[in-house]
PDB file of C-alpha atoms in Angstrom:
ATOM      1  CA  MET A   1     129.827  68.743  68.150  1.00  0.00           C
ATOM      2  CA  SER A   2     129.891  68.202  64.439  1.00  0.00           C
ATOM      3  CA  CYS A   3     131.696  64.886  64.380  1.00  0.00           C
ATOM      4  CA  PRO A   4     128.720  62.514  64.744  1.00  0.00           C
ATOM      5  CA  ASN A   5     126.984  64.199  61.825  1.00  0.00           C
ATOM      6  CA  CYS A   6     129.899  64.501  59.423  1.00  0.00           C
ATOM      7  CA  LYS A   7     130.085  62.341  56.309  1.00  0.00           C
ATOM      8  CA  CYS A   8     132.973  60.208  57.552  1.00  0.00           C
ATOM      9  CA  ASN A   9     131.063  58.885  60.580  1.00  0.00           C
ATOM     10  CA  LYS A  10     127.418  59.176  59.563  1.00  0.00           C
ATOM     11  CA  SER A  11     126.977  55.519  58.684  1.00  0.00           C
ATOM     12  CA  LYS A  12     129.457  54.192  61.227  1.00  0.00           C
ATOM     13  CA  ILE A  13     128.401  55.611  64.584  1.00  0.00           C
ATOM     14  CA  SER A  14     125.137  56.844  66.045  1.00  0.00           C
ATOM     15  CA  ASN A  15     124.785  59.960  68.167  1.00  0.00           C
ATOM     16  CA  ASP A  16     124.192  57.785  71.246  1.00  0.00           C
ATOM     17  CA  GLU A  17     127.344  55.774  70.609  1.00  0.00           C
ATOM     18  CA  TYR A  18     129.286  58.968  70.030  1.00  0.00           C
ATOM     19  CA  GLU A  19     128.084  60.439  73.345  1.00  0.00           C
ATOM     20  CA  GLU A  20     128.967  57.219  75.180  1.00  0.00           C
ATOM     21  CA  LEU A  21     132.477  57.237  73.710  1.00  0.00           C
ATOM     22  CA  LYS A  22     132.851  60.916  74.539  1.00  0.00           C
ATOM     23  CA  GLU A  23     131.939  60.321  78.198  1.00  0.00           C
ATOM     24  CA  TYR A  24     134.273  57.325  78.340  1.00  0.00           C
ATOM     25  CA  PHE A  25     137.218  59.330  77.009  1.00  0.00           C
ATOM     26  CA  LYS A  26     136.466  62.255  79.329  1.00  0.00           C
ATOM     27  CA  ASP A  27     136.877  59.856  82.250  1.00  0.00           C
ATOM     28  CA  GLU A  28     139.893  57.990  80.842  1.00  0.00           C
ATOM     29  CA  ILE A  29     142.074  60.813  79.494  1.00  0.00           C
ATOM     30  CA  GLN A  30     144.497  61.895  82.177  1.00  0.00           C
ATOM     31  CA  ASP A  31     146.493  64.423  80.151  1.00  0.00           C
ATOM     32  CA  TYR A  32     147.347  65.515  76.632  1.00  0.00           C
ATOM     33  CA  LYS A  33     150.139  67.627  75.191  1.00  0.00           C
ATOM     34  CA  ILE A  34     151.422  68.898  71.887  1.00  0.00           C
ATOM     35  CA  VAL A  35     154.802  67.497  70.852  1.00  0.00           C
ATOM     36  CA  ASP A  36     156.763  69.583  68.349  1.00  0.00           C
ATOM     37  CA  TYR A  37     159.601  68.021  66.383  1.00  0.00           C
ATOM     38  CA  ILE A  38     161.716  68.445  63.266  1.00  0.00           C
ATOM     39  CA  LYS A  39     161.315  65.814  60.543  1.00  0.00           C
ATOM     40  CA  ASP A  40     164.296  64.246  58.770  1.00  0.00           C
ATOM     41  CA  ASN A  41     163.791  66.669  55.882  1.00  0.00           C
ATOM     42  CA  GLY A  42     164.098  69.651  58.249  1.00  0.00           C
ATOM     43  CA  ASN A  43     160.408  70.601  58.266  1.00  0.00           C
ATOM     44  CA  HIS A  44     158.550  71.336  61.494  1.00  0.00           C
ATOM     45  CA  SER A  45     155.741  69.016  62.526  1.00  0.00           C
ATOM     46  CA  SER A  46     153.716  68.210  65.620  1.00  0.00           C
ATOM     47  CA  TYR A  47     151.415  65.613  67.067  1.00  0.00           C
ATOM     48  CA  VAL A  48     149.294  65.269  70.185  1.00  0.00           C
ATOM     49  CA  GLU A  49     150.266  62.769  72.847  1.00  0.00           C
ATOM     50  CA  VAL A  50     147.241  61.608  74.851  1.00  0.00           C
ATOM     51  CA  GLU A  51     147.813  59.872  78.160  1.00  0.00           C
ATOM     52  CA  LEU A  52     145.131  57.431  79.186  1.00  0.00           C
ATOM     53  CA  GLU A  53     145.187  55.267  82.290  1.00  0.00           C
ATOM     54  CA  ASP A  54     146.921  52.245  80.724  1.00  0.00           C
ATOM     55  CA  TYR A  55     148.578  53.584  77.579  1.00  0.00           C
ATOM     56  CA  ILE A  56     149.588  56.596  75.500  1.00  0.00           C
ATOM     57  CA  VAL A  57     148.105  57.428  72.101  1.00  0.00           C
ATOM     58  CA  GLU A  58     149.751  59.690  69.524  1.00  0.00           C
ATOM     59  CA  ILE A  59     147.429  61.610  67.206  1.00  0.00           C
ATOM     60  CA  GLU A  60     148.908  62.995  64.000  1.00  0.00           C
ATOM     61  CA  ASP A  61     147.152  65.220  61.485  1.00  0.00           C
ATOM     62  CA  ILE A  62     145.262  67.202  64.117  1.00  0.00           C
ATOM     63  CA  ASP A  63     144.933  70.966  64.201  1.00  0.00           C
ATOM     64  CA  THR A  64     146.828  71.990  67.331  1.00  0.00           C
ATOM     65  CA  TYR A  65     145.678  75.618  67.189  1.00  0.00           C
ATOM     66  CA  ASN A  66     143.274  76.229  70.107  1.00  0.00           C
ATOM     67  CA  LEU A  67     143.480  72.565  71.041  1.00  0.00           C
ATOM     68  CA  ASN A  68     141.077  71.489  73.771  1.00  0.00           C
ATOM     69  CA  LEU A  69     139.783  68.247  75.269  1.00  0.00           C
ATOM     70  CA  ASP A  70     136.762  68.108  72.953  1.00  0.00           C
ATOM     71  CA  LYS A  71     138.988  68.301  69.850  1.00  0.00           C
ATOM     72  CA  VAL A  72     141.212  65.541  71.235  1.00  0.00           C
ATOM     73  CA  ILE A  73     138.196  63.329  71.957  1.00  0.00           C
ATOM     74  CA  ASP A  74     136.735  63.970  68.488  1.00  0.00           C
ATOM     75  CA  ALA A  75     140.045  62.926  66.912  1.00  0.00           C
ATOM     76  CA  LEU A  76     140.203  59.761  69.018  1.00  0.00           C
ATOM     77  CA  ILE A  77     136.651  58.790  68.093  1.00  0.00           C
ATOM     78  CA  ARG A  78     137.177  59.642  64.417  1.00  0.00           C
ATOM     79  CA  ASN A  79     140.319  57.485  64.309  1.00  0.00           C
ATOM     80  CA  SER A  80     138.702  54.574  66.130  1.00  0.00           C
ATOM     81  CA  VAL A  81     135.705  54.231  63.798  1.00  0.00           C
ATOM     82  CA  LYS A  82     137.632  54.237  60.515  1.00  0.00           C
TER      83      LYS A  82
END
């Protein structure tokens, strides 16, 4: 995975912490799905809805093409260490 080595996370999270978070999310994520909708201005948009055991997280600004669990986890980690 490239996320732990990218510029945005390099000084914020170590590889060990990243791997721990990744394992945690693999256990906690129950389901995820792409939600398509039309904005007020008539343009198409989408986000990913991630269902965890106790709550649901919506991830915007994620590439939904060939979406998989690893991409979802990377986005969750990236958003949590900002």
